[in-house]
Tab-separated table of C-alpha atoms in Angstrom:
chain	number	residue	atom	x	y	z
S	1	UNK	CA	-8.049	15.402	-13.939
S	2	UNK	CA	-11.304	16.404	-13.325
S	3	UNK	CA	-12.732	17.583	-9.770
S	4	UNK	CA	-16.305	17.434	-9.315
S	5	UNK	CA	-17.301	19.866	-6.635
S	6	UNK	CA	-21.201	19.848	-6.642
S	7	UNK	CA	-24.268	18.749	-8.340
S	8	UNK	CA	-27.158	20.683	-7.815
S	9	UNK	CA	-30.943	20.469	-9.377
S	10	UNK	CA	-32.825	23.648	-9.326
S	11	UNK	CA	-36.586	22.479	-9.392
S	12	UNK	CA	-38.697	25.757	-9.617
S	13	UNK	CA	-37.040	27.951	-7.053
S	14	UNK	CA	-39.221	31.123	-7.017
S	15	UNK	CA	-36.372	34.195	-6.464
S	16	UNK	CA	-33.393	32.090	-7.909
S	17	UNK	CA	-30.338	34.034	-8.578
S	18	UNK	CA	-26.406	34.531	-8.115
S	19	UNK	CA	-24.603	37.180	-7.504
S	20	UNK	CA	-22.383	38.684	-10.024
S	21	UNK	CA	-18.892	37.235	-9.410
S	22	UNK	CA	-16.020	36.370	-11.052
S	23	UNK	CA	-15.807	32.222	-10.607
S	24	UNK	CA	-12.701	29.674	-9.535
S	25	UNK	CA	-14.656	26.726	-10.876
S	26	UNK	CA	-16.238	25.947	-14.570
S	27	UNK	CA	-20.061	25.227	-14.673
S	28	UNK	CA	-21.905	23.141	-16.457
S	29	UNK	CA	-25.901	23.889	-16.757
S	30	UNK	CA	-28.352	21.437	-18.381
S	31	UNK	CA	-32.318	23.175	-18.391
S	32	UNK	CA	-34.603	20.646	-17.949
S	33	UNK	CA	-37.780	22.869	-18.273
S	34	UNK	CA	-38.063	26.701	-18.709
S	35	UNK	CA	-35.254	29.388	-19.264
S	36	UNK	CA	-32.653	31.063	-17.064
S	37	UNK	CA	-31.051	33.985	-17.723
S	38	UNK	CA	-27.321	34.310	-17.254
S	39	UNK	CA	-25.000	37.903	-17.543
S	40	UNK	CA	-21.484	36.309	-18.476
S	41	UNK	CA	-18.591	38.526	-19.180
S	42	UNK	CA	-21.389	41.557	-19.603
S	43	UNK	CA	-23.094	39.742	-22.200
S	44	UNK	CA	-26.519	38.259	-21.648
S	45	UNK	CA	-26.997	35.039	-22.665
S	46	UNK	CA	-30.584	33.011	-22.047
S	47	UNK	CA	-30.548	29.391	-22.160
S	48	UNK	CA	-34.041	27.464	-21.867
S	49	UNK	CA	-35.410	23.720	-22.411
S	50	UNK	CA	-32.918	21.266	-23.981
S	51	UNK	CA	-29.999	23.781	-23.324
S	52	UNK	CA	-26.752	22.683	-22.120
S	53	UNK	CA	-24.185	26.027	-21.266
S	54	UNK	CA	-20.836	25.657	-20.187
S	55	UNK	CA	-19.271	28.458	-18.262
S	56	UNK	CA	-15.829	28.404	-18.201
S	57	UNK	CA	-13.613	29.093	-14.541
S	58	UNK	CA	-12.477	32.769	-14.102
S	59	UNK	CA	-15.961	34.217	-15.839
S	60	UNK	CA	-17.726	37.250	-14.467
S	61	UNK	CA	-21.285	35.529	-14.187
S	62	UNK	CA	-24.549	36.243	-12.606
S	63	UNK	CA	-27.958	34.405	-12.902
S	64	UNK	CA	-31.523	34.596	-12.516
S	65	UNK	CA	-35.016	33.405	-13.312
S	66	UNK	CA	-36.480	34.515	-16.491
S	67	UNK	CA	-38.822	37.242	-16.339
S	68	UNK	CA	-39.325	36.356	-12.784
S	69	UNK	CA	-40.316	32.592	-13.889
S	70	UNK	CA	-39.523	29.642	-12.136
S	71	UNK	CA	-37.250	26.773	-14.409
S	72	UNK	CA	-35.650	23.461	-14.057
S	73	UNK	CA	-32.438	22.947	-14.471
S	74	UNK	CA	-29.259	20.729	-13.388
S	75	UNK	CA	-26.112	22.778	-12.648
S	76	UNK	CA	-22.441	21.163	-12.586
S	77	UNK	CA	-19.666	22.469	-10.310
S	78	UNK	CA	-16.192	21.344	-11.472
S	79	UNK	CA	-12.075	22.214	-11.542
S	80	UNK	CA	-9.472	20.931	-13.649
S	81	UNK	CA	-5.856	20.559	-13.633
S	82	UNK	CA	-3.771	22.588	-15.681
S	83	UNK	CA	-0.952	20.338	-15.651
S	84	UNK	CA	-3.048	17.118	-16.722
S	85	UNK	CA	-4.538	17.269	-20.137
S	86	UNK	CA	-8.370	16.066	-19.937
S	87	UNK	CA	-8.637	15.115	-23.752
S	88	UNK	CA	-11.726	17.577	-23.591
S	89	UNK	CA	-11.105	20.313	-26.059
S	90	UNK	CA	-13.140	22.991	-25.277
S	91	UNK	CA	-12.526	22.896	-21.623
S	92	UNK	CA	-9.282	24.825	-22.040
S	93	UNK	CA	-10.237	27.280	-24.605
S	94	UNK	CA	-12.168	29.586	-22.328
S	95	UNK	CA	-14.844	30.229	-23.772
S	96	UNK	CA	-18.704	30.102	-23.045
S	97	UNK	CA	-20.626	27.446	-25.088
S	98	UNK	CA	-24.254	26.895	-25.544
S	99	UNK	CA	-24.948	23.277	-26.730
S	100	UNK	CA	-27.998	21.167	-28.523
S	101	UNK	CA	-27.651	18.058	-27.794
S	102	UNK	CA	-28.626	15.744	-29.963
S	103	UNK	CA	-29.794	12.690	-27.555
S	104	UNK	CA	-30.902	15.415	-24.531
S	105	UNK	CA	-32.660	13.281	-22.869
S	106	UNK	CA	-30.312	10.891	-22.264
S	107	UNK	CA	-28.405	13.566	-20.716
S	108	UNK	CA	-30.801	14.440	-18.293
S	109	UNK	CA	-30.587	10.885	-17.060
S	110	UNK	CA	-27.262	11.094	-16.996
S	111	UNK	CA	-27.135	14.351	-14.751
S	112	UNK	CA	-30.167	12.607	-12.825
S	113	UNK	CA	-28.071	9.734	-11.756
S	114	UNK	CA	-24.623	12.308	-11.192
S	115	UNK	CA	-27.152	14.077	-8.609
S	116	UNK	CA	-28.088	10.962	-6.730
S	117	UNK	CA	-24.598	9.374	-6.586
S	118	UNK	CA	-23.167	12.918	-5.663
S	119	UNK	CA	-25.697	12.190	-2.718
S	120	UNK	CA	-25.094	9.093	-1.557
S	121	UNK	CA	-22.269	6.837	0.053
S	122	UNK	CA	-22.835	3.757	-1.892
S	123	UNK	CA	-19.111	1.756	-2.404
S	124	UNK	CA	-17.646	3.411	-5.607
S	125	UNK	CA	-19.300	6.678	-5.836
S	126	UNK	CA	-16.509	8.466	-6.567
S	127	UNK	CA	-15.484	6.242	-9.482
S	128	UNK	CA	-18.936	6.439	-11.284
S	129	UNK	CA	-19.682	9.837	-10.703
S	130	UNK	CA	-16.053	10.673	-12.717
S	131	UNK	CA	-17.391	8.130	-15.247
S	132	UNK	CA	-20.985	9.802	-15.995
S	133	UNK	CA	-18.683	13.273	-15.869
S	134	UNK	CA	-16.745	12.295	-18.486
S	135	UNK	CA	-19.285	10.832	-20.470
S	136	UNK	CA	-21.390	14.250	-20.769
S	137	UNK	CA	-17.780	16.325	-21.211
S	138	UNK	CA	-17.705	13.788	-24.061
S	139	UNK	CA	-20.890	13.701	-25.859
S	140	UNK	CA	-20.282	17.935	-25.656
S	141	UNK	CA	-17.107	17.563	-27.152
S	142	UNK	CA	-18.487	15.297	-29.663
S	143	UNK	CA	-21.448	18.043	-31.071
S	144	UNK	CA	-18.176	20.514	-31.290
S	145	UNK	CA	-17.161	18.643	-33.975
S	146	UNK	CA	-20.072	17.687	-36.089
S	147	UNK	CA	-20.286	19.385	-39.093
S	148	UNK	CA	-22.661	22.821	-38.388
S	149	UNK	CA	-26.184	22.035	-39.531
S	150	UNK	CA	-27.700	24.953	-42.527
S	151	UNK	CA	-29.982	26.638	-39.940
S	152	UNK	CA	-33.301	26.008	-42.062
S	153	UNK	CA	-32.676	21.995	-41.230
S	154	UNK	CA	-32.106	22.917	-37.765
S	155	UNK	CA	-35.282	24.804	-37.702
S	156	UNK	CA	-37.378	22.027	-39.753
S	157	UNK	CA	-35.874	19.595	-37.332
S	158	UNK	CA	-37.129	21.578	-34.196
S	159	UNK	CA	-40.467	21.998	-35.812
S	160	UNK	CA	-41.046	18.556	-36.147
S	161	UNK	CA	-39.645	17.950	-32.242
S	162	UNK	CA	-41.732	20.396	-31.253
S	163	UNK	CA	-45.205	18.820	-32.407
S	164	UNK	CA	-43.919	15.514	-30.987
S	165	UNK	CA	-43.598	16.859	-27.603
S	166	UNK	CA	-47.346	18.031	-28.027
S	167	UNK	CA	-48.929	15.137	-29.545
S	168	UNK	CA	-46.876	12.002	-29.247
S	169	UNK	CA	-49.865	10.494	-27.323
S	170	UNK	CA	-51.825	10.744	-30.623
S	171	UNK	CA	-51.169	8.785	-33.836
S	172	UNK	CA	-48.403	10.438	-35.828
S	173	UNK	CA	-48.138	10.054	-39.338
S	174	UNK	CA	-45.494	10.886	-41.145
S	175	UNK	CA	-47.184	12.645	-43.540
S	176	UNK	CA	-48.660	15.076	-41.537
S	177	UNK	CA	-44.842	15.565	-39.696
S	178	UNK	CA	-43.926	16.351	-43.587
S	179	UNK	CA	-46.593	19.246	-44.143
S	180	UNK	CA	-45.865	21.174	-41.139
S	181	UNK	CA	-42.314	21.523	-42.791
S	182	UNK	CA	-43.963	21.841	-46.243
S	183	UNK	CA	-41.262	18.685	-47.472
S	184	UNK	CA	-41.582	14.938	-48.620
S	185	UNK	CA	-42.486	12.058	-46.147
S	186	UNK	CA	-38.754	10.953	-47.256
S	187	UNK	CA	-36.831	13.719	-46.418
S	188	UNK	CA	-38.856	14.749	-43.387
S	189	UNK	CA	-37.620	11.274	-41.423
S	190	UNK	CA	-34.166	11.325	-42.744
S	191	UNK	CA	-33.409	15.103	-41.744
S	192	UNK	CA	-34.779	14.387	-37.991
S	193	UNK	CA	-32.129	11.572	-38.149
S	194	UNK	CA	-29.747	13.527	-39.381
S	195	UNK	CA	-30.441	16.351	-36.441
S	196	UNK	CA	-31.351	13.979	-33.651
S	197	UNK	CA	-29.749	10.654	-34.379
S	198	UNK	CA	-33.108	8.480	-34.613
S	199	UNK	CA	-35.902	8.302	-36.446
S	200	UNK	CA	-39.526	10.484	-35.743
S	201	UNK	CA	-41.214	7.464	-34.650
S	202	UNK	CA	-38.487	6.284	-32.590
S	203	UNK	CA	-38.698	9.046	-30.756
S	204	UNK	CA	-42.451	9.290	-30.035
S	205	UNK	CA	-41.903	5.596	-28.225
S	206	UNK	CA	-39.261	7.302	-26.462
S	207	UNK	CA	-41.341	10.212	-25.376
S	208	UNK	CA	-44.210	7.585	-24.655
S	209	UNK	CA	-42.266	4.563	-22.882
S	210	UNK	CA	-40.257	7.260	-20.668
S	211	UNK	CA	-43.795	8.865	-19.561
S	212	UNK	CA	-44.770	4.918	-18.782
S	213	UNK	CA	-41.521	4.840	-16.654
S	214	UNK	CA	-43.261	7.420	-14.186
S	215	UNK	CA	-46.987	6.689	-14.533
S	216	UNK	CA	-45.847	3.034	-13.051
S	217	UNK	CA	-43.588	4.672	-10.417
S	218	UNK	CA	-45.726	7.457	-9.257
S	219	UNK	CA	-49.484	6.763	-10.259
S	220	UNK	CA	-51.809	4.506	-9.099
S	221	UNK	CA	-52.922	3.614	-12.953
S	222	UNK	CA	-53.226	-0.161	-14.306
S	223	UNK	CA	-50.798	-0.941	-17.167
S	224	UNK	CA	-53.928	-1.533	-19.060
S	225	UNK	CA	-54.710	1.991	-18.518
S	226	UNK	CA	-51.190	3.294	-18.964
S	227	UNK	CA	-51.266	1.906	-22.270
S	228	UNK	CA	-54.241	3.332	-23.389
S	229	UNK	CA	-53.419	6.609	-22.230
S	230	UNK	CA	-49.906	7.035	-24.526
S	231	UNK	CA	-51.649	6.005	-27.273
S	232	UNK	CA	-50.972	2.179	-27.304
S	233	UNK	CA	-54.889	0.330	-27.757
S	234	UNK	CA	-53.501	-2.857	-28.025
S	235	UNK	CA	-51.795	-3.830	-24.378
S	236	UNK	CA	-49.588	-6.794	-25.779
S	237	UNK	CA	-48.289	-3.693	-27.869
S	238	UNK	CA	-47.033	-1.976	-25.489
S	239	UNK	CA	-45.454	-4.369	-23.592
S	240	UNK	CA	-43.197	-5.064	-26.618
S	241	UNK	CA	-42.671	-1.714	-27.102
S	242	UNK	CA	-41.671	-0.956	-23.553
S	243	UNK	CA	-39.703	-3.968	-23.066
S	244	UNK	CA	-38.044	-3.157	-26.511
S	245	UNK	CA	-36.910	0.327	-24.970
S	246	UNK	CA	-36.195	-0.747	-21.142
S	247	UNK	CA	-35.009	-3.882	-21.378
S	248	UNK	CA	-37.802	-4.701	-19.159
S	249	UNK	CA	-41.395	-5.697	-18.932
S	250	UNK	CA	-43.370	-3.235	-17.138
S	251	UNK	CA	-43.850	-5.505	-14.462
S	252	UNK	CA	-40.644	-6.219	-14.032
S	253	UNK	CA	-39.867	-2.423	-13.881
S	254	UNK	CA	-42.160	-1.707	-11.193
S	255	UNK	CA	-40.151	-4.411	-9.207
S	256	UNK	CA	-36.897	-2.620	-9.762
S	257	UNK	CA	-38.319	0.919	-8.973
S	258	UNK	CA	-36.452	4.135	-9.116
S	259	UNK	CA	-33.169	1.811	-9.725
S	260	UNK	CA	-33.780	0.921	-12.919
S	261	UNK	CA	-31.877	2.937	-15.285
S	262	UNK	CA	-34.339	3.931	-18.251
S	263	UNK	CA	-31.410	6.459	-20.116
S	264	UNK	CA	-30.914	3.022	-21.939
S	265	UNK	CA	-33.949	4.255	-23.261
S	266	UNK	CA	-31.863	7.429	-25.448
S	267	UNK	CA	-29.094	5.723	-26.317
């Protein structure tokens, strides 16, 4: 049985830090943006942007900002029973883990919408927050037992993420994805499946539609404007591809505001 105690998200706090103590209660930390660095058991570990750490109950752990920088990050207060199996195996073993998940984003949504429920008193809170809990235990558990990645696909993978972070509001061409890991068109698309679970492309909509999701929530920009500003030149475009990712037109999204639930959107 698992016993959520608190969700928390740390959104650039300038002197965060804990105290070095030894803790009743297993953590769960998911960076969002930036790097934190933890002291766990006397060893320092730093975990930054797409990092997910699990810090197991009755470990000697301390925290802090980075070199004094600010991060992001969603932390994960929880207890278990020791007489009811949780079907989870790493959550007995003890150990520290540090985690790349291959569909990250999703779990960011996922933690986003465990913060909000922790917070409110909505009918059945309780039920869905255990539900999204088991779901990221799950998807960790899950990367535990995929076969370990050489690390030079790892790091071709990441190379390629990396520029599509950068530039996914420009044209990408797969060719050019291919050179920066010196490899053919071919084998460039099918390792970033292999590493991330979609294709290069896919993910640039991702990265684009999920930036639409907050331009139409939070800006004062046209959809004509929005569309021409992730890349898309032809509206009717993007209104298949958004639809294709949400679910939803972008009208229809701004009706629905911050309920609509875009980690459809990384599954």
């Amino acid at each position: 049985m698992i016993q959520l105690m608190s969700v928390n998200f740390d959104d650039h706090i300038p002197n965060w830090r804990t105290q070095l103590e030894t803790i009743q209660y297993n953590v769960l930390v998911v960076v969002r943006e930036g790097k934190v660095k933890y002291e766990i058991n006397g060893e320092e570990i730093i975990a930054e942007e797409e990092d997910v750490l699990f810090i197991p109950q009755s470990t000697r752990r301390s925290g802090g900002n980075w070199n004094g920088i600010p991060h992001r990050k969603y932390t994960i207060l929880f207890t278990t029973d020791p007489h009811v199996p949780t079907g989870i195996p790493f959550l007995g073993g003890g150990q520290c883990l540090k985690f790349n998940l291959a569909h990250i984003q999703y779990a960011y949504r996922r933690c986003e919408r465990l913060f909000e429920e922790m917070r409110g008193g909505k009918s059945y809170r309780s039920m869905i927050c255990q539900g999204i809990m088991q779901e990221l235990l799950g998807m960790l558990a899950r990367e535990l037992e995929k076969t370990e990645l050489p690390p030079s696909k790892r790091n071709y993978a990441d190379t390629i993420k990396s520029y599509l972070l950068d530039h996914y509001r420009e044209p990408i061409e797969i060719d050019k994805l291919a050179k920066l890991i010196h490899r053919s068109p071919n084998y460039a698309t099918a390792l970033f499946k292999e590493v991330y679970g979609h294709s290069p492309i896919r993910y640039m909509h991702q990265l684009r539609v999920l930036e639409a999701c907050s331009l139409l929530l939070h800006s004062d920009m046209t959809i004509a404007h929005i569309a021409h500003y992730l890349g898309y030149y032809d509206t009717s475009y993007f209104y298949r591809m958004f639809k294709k990712y949400t679910g939803l037109s972008p009208s229809d999204y701004v009706q629905q505001g911050d309920r609509s639930d875009v980690s459809k959107l990384f599954t």
